């Protein structure tokens, strides 16, 4: 496979979607792995763009049929990454972006180790995360409490990731993320070694 995986994790509300949206609009050859989920669709979300919103029964059928390269239960809902579209994009040499939780990262890492560059994105502190979840206005107080509790557990995994971004200033964080993508494109593993050496000798 020629492509690579940019795997992003971090507490819900830390700004992952906001940063990724900008990345997709500004960088070429990047494909978003659309996860499937059983959680309710939020205002502003589009089925088949942000997620494939499916029922619990459909999700469990997908698990049975081995359709997911990884899946997890997050905030009491199922979330999973479909294997087929990811493989297709990797064959095309694209960078495939996963926005998945720490459990999904552990599984994906086992399967695609050398292809993954991982980034953990968070806020300066828990108070700021709460503020963002409240101002996003997509979750009720109970869901926000649940997400904050989950965030504490996720923070324990920071050291497992290649990069760490504190998304305080959006401009600065975006530049950080873009630098990571640009460095991925320069990885020596992207080079066709034989071709490169032959070209070098011939000239
Ligand atoms: P996630 O995808 O990690 O759940 P979002 O991208 O939905 O998070 O961001 C959560 C909220 O925080 C949104 O309302 C977004 O506009 C806001 N936000 C994102 N980045 C910043 C930032 N650096 N400073 C302030 N607010 C931000
Ligand atoms: P949200 O409900 O805020 O969109 O996402 C909640 C959490 O689920 C986030 O931490 C997000 O990264 C994670 N997530 C989204 N898609 C997947 C997926 O396909 N697999 C796993 N393991 N986690 C996912």
mmCIF file of N, CA, C and O and ligand atoms in Angstrom, residues 8-13 16-17 32-37 39-40 42 45 50-51 59 68 70-75 77-82 98-105 107 133 136 139 147 150 154, ligand 2:
data_model
loop_
_atom_site.group_PDB
_atom_site.id
_atom_site.type_symbol
_atom_site.label_atom_id
_atom_site.label_comp_id
_atom_site.label_asym_id
_atom_site.label_seq_id
_atom_site.Cartn_x
_atom_site.Cartn_y
_atom_site.Cartn_z
ATOM 1 N N UNK A 8 -6.129 11.053 14.257
ATOM 2 C CA UNK A 8 -6.332 12.133 15.219
ATOM 3 C C UNK A 8 -7.261 11.651 16.327
ATOM 4 O O UNK A 8 -8.307 11.084 16.051
ATOM 5 N N UNK A 9 -6.847 11.871 17.563
ATOM 6 C CA UNK A 9 -7.711 11.579 18.710
ATOM 7 C C UNK A 9 -7.695 12.789 19.638
ATOM 8 O O UNK A 9 -6.861 13.697 19.492
ATOM 9 N N UNK A 10 -8.586 12.744 20.619
ATOM 10 C CA UNK A 10 -8.629 13.821 21.610
ATOM 11 C C UNK A 10 -10.052 13.982 22.097
ATOM 12 O O UNK A 10 -10.986 13.533 21.425
ATOM 13 N N UNK A 11 -10.220 14.631 23.229
ATOM 14 C CA UNK A 11 -11.559 14.775 23.793
ATOM 15 C C UNK A 11 -12.549 15.406 22.818
ATOM 16 O O UNK A 11 -12.174 16.286 22.034
ATOM 17 N N UNK A 12 -13.762 14.945 22.888
ATOM 18 C CA UNK A 12 -14.832 15.520 22.092
ATOM 19 C C UNK A 12 -14.979 16.986 22.503
ATOM 20 O O UNK A 12 -15.098 17.297 23.685
ATOM 21 N N UNK A 13 -14.930 17.892 21.527
ATOM 22 C CA UNK A 13 -15.027 19.318 21.817
ATOM 23 C C UNK A 13 -13.689 20.025 21.792
ATOM 24 O O UNK A 13 -13.610 21.250 21.933
ATOM 25 N N UNK A 16 -11.123 19.002 16.960
ATOM 26 C CA UNK A 16 -10.589 18.123 15.896
ATOM 27 C C UNK A 16 -11.301 18.379 14.559
ATOM 28 O O UNK A 16 -10.645 18.590 13.540
ATOM 29 N N UNK A 17 -12.635 18.379 14.573
ATOM 30 C CA UNK A 17 -13.380 18.569 13.315
ATOM 31 C C UNK A 17 -13.094 19.933 12.706
ATOM 32 O O UNK A 17 -12.960 20.052 11.482
ATOM 33 N N UNK A 32 -10.979 11.790 4.075
ATOM 34 C CA UNK A 32 -11.508 11.569 5.424
ATOM 35 C C UNK A 32 -12.191 10.214 5.502
ATOM 36 O O UNK A 32 -13.074 9.916 4.689
ATOM 37 N N UNK A 33 -11.781 9.392 6.437
ATOM 38 C CA UNK A 33 -12.443 8.109 6.646
ATOM 39 C C UNK A 33 -13.749 8.371 7.398
ATOM 40 O O UNK A 33 -13.729 8.740 8.577
ATOM 41 N N UNK A 34 -14.860 8.213 6.696
ATOM 42 C CA UNK A 34 -16.168 8.492 7.308
ATOM 43 C C UNK A 34 -16.548 7.297 8.190
ATOM 44 O O UNK A 34 -16.734 6.183 7.695
ATOM 45 N N UNK A 35 -16.602 7.553 9.477
ATOM 46 C CA UNK A 35 -16.943 6.483 10.416
ATOM 47 C C UNK A 35 -18.434 6.201 10.378
ATOM 48 O O UNK A 35 -19.223 7.042 9.946
ATOM 49 N N UNK A 36 -18.792 5.023 10.843
ATOM 50 C CA UNK A 36 -20.203 4.714 11.069
ATOM 51 C C UNK A 36 -20.466 4.878 12.553
ATOM 52 O O UNK A 36 -19.589 4.581 13.376
ATOM 53 N N UNK A 37 -21.648 5.352 12.879
ATOM 54 C CA UNK A 37 -21.990 5.491 14.309
ATOM 55 C C UNK A 37 -23.473 5.262 14.540
ATOM 56 O O UNK A 37 -24.291 5.476 13.641
ATOM 57 N N UNK A 39 -24.808 6.931 17.129
ATOM 58 C CA UNK A 39 -25.274 8.081 17.897
ATOM 59 C C UNK A 39 -26.220 8.931 17.048
ATOM 60 O O UNK A 39 -26.201 8.870 15.825
ATOM 61 N N UNK A 40 -27.037 9.748 17.722
ATOM 62 C CA UNK A 40 -28.008 10.580 17.015
ATOM 63 C C UNK A 40 -27.293 11.667 16.211
ATOM 64 O O UNK A 40 -26.246 12.169 16.634
ATOM 65 N N UNK A 42 -26.410 15.250 14.803
ATOM 66 C CA UNK A 42 -26.514 16.583 15.404
ATOM 67 C C UNK A 42 -26.967 17.586 14.346
ATOM 68 O O UNK A 42 -26.746 17.367 13.154
ATOM 69 N N UNK A 45 -25.033 18.335 10.934
ATOM 70 C CA UNK A 45 -24.318 17.160 10.412
ATOM 71 C C UNK A 45 -25.077 16.564 9.227
ATOM 72 O O UNK A 45 -26.305 16.639 9.162
ATOM 73 N N UNK A 50 -20.328 13.578 7.509
ATOM 74 C CA UNK A 50 -19.672 13.587 8.826
ATOM 75 C C UNK A 50 -19.567 12.172 9.388
ATOM 76 O O UNK A 50 -18.555 11.797 9.964
ATOM 77 N N UNK A 51 -20.608 11.424 9.261
ATOM 78 C CA UNK A 51 -20.662 10.021 9.680
ATOM 79 C C UNK A 51 -21.658 9.308 8.775
ATOM 80 O O UNK A 51 -22.504 9.948 8.144
ATOM 81 N N UNK A 59 -25.148 -1.860 12.767
ATOM 82 C CA UNK A 59 -23.758 -1.830 13.229
ATOM 83 C C UNK A 59 -23.318 -3.231 13.646
ATOM 84 O O UNK A 59 -22.232 -3.697 13.279
ATOM 85 N N UNK A 68 -15.502 -3.763 9.764
ATOM 86 C CA UNK A 68 -14.782 -2.668 10.422
ATOM 87 C C UNK A 68 -13.323 -3.023 10.675
ATOM 88 O O UNK A 68 -13.016 -4.127 11.129
ATOM 89 N N UNK A 70 -11.680 -1.291 12.790
ATOM 90 C CA UNK A 70 -11.735 -1.145 14.245
ATOM 91 C C UNK A 70 -13.099 -0.598 14.582
ATOM 92 O O UNK A 70 -13.727 0.074 13.774
ATOM 93 N N UNK A 71 -13.540 -0.875 15.796
ATOM 94 C CA UNK A 71 -14.778 -0.266 16.289
ATOM 95 C C UNK A 71 -14.684 -0.188 17.804
ATOM 96 O O UNK A 71 -13.878 -0.900 18.417
ATOM 97 N N UNK A 72 -15.480 0.713 18.382
ATOM 98 C CA UNK A 72 -15.459 0.867 19.842
ATOM 99 C C UNK A 72 -16.787 1.436 20.306
ATOM 100 O O UNK A 72 -17.534 2.006 19.506
ATOM 101 N N UNK A 73 -17.028 1.288 21.591
ATOM 102 C CA UNK A 73 -18.177 1.969 22.184
ATOM 103 C C UNK A 73 -17.656 3.198 22.893
ATOM 104 O O UNK A 73 -16.785 3.108 23.750
ATOM 105 N N UNK A 74 -18.118 4.365 22.433
ATOM 106 C CA UNK A 74 -17.696 5.632 23.032
ATOM 107 C C UNK A 74 -18.973 6.349 23.463
ATOM 108 O O UNK A 74 -19.925 6.448 22.684
ATOM 109 N N UNK A 75 -18.968 6.884 24.683
ATOM 110 C CA UNK A 75 -20.150 7.586 25.196
ATOM 111 C C UNK A 75 -21.421 6.756 24.962
ATOM 112 O O UNK A 75 -22.437 7.273 24.496
ATOM 113 N N UNK A 77 -22.302 4.807 22.655
ATOM 114 C CA UNK A 77 -22.702 4.540 21.270
ATOM 115 C C UNK A 77 -21.589 3.788 20.555
ATOM 116 O O UNK A 77 -20.426 3.853 20.959
ATOM 117 N N UNK A 78 -21.967 3.090 19.475
ATOM 118 C CA UNK A 78 -20.956 2.423 18.655
ATOM 119 C C UNK A 78 -20.370 3.406 17.659
ATOM 120 O O UNK A 78 -21.101 4.215 17.073
ATOM 121 N N UNK A 79 -19.056 3.288 17.436
ATOM 122 C CA UNK A 79 -18.368 4.041 16.386
ATOM 123 C C UNK A 79 -17.403 3.068 15.711
ATOM 124 O O UNK A 79 -16.739 2.294 16.400
ATOM 125 N N UNK A 80 -17.289 3.122 14.379
ATOM 126 C CA UNK A 80 -16.365 2.205 13.715
ATOM 127 C C UNK A 80 -15.878 2.713 12.376
ATOM 128 O O UNK A 80 -16.533 3.518 11.712
ATOM 129 N N UNK A 81 -14.693 2.225 11.982
ATOM 130 C CA UNK A 81 -14.064 2.611 10.715
ATOM 131 C C UNK A 81 -14.222 1.485 9.712
ATOM 132 O O UNK A 81 -13.804 0.356 9.982
ATOM 133 N N UNK A 82 -14.809 1.790 8.561
ATOM 134 C CA UNK A 82 -14.998 0.768 7.527
ATOM 135 C C UNK A 82 -13.688 0.495 6.807
ATOM 136 O O UNK A 82 -12.985 1.425 6.390
ATOM 137 N N UNK A 98 -8.129 9.490 10.077
ATOM 138 C CA UNK A 98 -9.038 8.849 11.038
ATOM 139 C C UNK A 98 -9.239 9.824 12.198
ATOM 140 O O UNK A 98 -8.259 10.252 12.801
ATOM 141 N N UNK A 99 -10.487 10.143 12.507
ATOM 142 C CA UNK A 99 -10.785 10.888 13.738
ATOM 143 C C UNK A 99 -11.438 9.858 14.664
ATOM 144 O O UNK A 99 -12.639 9.636 14.597
ATOM 145 N N UNK A 100 -10.610 9.188 15.461
ATOM 146 C CA UNK A 100 -11.144 8.087 16.282
ATOM 147 C C UNK A 100 -10.628 8.176 17.718
ATOM 148 O O UNK A 100 -9.675 8.908 17.994
ATOM 149 N N UNK A 101 -11.244 7.436 18.603
ATOM 150 C CA UNK A 101 -10.891 7.548 20.021
ATOM 151 C C UNK A 101 -9.661 6.682 20.360
ATOM 152 O O UNK A 101 -9.121 5.983 19.496
ATOM 153 N N UNK A 102 -9.252 6.741 21.617
ATOM 154 C CA UNK A 102 -8.020 6.059 22.036
ATOM 155 C C UNK A 102 -8.119 4.531 21.910
ATOM 156 O O UNK A 102 -7.130 3.864 21.622
ATOM 157 N N UNK A 103 -9.316 3.985 22.094
ATOM 158 C CA UNK A 103 -9.492 2.523 21.953
ATOM 159 C C UNK A 103 -9.287 2.125 20.491
ATOM 160 O O UNK A 103 -8.619 1.132 20.180
ATOM 161 N N UNK A 104 -9.864 2.913 19.579
ATOM 162 C CA UNK A 104 -9.732 2.650 18.146
ATOM 163 C C UNK A 104 -8.281 2.765 17.708
ATOM 164 O O UNK A 104 -7.798 1.988 16.877
ATOM 165 N N UNK A 105 -7.565 3.739 18.287
ATOM 166 C CA UNK A 105 -6.144 3.926 17.961
ATOM 167 C C UNK A 105 -5.358 2.662 18.297
ATOM 168 O O UNK A 105 -4.540 2.183 17.503
ATOM 169 N N UNK A 107 -6.256 -0.379 18.353
ATOM 170 C CA UNK A 107 -6.517 -1.465 17.390
ATOM 171 C C UNK A 107 -5.898 -1.139 16.031
ATOM 172 O O UNK A 107 -5.223 -1.963 15.415
ATOM 173 N N UNK A 133 -17.807 22.690 24.704
ATOM 174 C CA UNK A 133 -18.934 21.765 24.510
ATOM 175 C C UNK A 133 -20.249 22.515 24.723
ATOM 176 O O UNK A 133 -21.219 22.302 23.989
ATOM 177 N N UNK A 136 -20.777 24.935 21.757
ATOM 178 C CA UNK A 136 -21.123 24.252 20.495
ATOM 179 C C UNK A 136 -22.634 24.024 20.428
ATOM 180 O O UNK A 136 -23.220 24.030 19.351
ATOM 181 N N UNK A 139 -25.035 19.306 22.596
ATOM 182 C CA UNK A 139 -25.245 18.250 23.590
ATOM 183 C C UNK A 139 -25.951 18.809 24.829
ATOM 184 O O UNK A 139 -25.701 19.957 25.228
ATOM 185 N N UNK A 147 -19.166 13.295 28.405
ATOM 186 C CA UNK A 147 -18.016 13.551 27.526
ATOM 187 C C UNK A 147 -16.808 14.052 28.329
ATOM 188 O O UNK A 147 -15.674 13.717 28.034
ATOM 189 N N UNK A 150 -15.243 11.102 30.114
ATOM 190 C CA UNK A 150 -14.516 10.300 29.131
ATOM 191 C C UNK A 150 -13.176 10.972 28.758
ATOM 192 O O UNK A 150 -12.155 10.312 28.562
ATOM 193 N N UNK A 154 -9.223 9.714 28.407
ATOM 194 C CA UNK A 154 -8.487 9.822 27.136
ATOM 195 C C UNK A 154 -7.135 10.520 27.324
ATOM 196 O O UNK A 154 -6.139 10.142 26.709
HETATM 197 P P1 LIG B 2 -18.466 12.619 18.480
HETATM 198 O O1 LIG B 2 -19.705 11.944 18.996
HETATM 199 O O2 LIG B 2 -18.099 13.835 19.301
HETATM 200 O O3 LIG B 2 -18.519 12.889 17.008
HETATM 201 O O4 LIG B 2 -17.267 11.586 18.677
HETATM 202 C C1 LIG B 2 -17.035 11.008 19.922
HETATM 203 C C2 LIG B 2 -15.721 10.273 19.921
HETATM 204 O O5 LIG B 2 -15.768 9.148 19.033
HETATM 205 C C3 LIG B 2 -14.513 11.093 19.464
HETATM 206 O O6 LIG B 2 -13.459 10.841 20.400
HETATM 207 C C4 LIG B 2 -14.167 10.534 18.125
HETATM 208 O O7 LIG B 2 -12.796 10.648 17.838
HETATM 209 C C5 LIG B 2 -14.579 9.085 18.308
HETATM 210 N N1 LIG B 2 -14.819 8.390 17.037
HETATM 211 C C6 LIG B 2 -15.401 8.873 15.914
HETATM 212 N N2 LIG B 2 -15.410 7.939 14.946
HETATM 213 C C7 LIG B 2 -14.817 6.838 15.465
HETATM 214 C C8 LIG B 2 -14.495 5.537 14.932
HETATM 215 O O8 LIG B 2 -14.772 5.190 13.795
HETATM 216 N N3 LIG B 2 -13.885 4.665 15.781
HETATM 217 C C9 LIG B 2 -13.571 4.982 17.059
HETATM 218 N N4 LIG B 2 -12.948 4.068 17.786
HETATM 219 N N5 LIG B 2 -13.831 6.188 17.579
HETATM 220 C C10 LIG B 2 -14.451 7.115 16.798
#
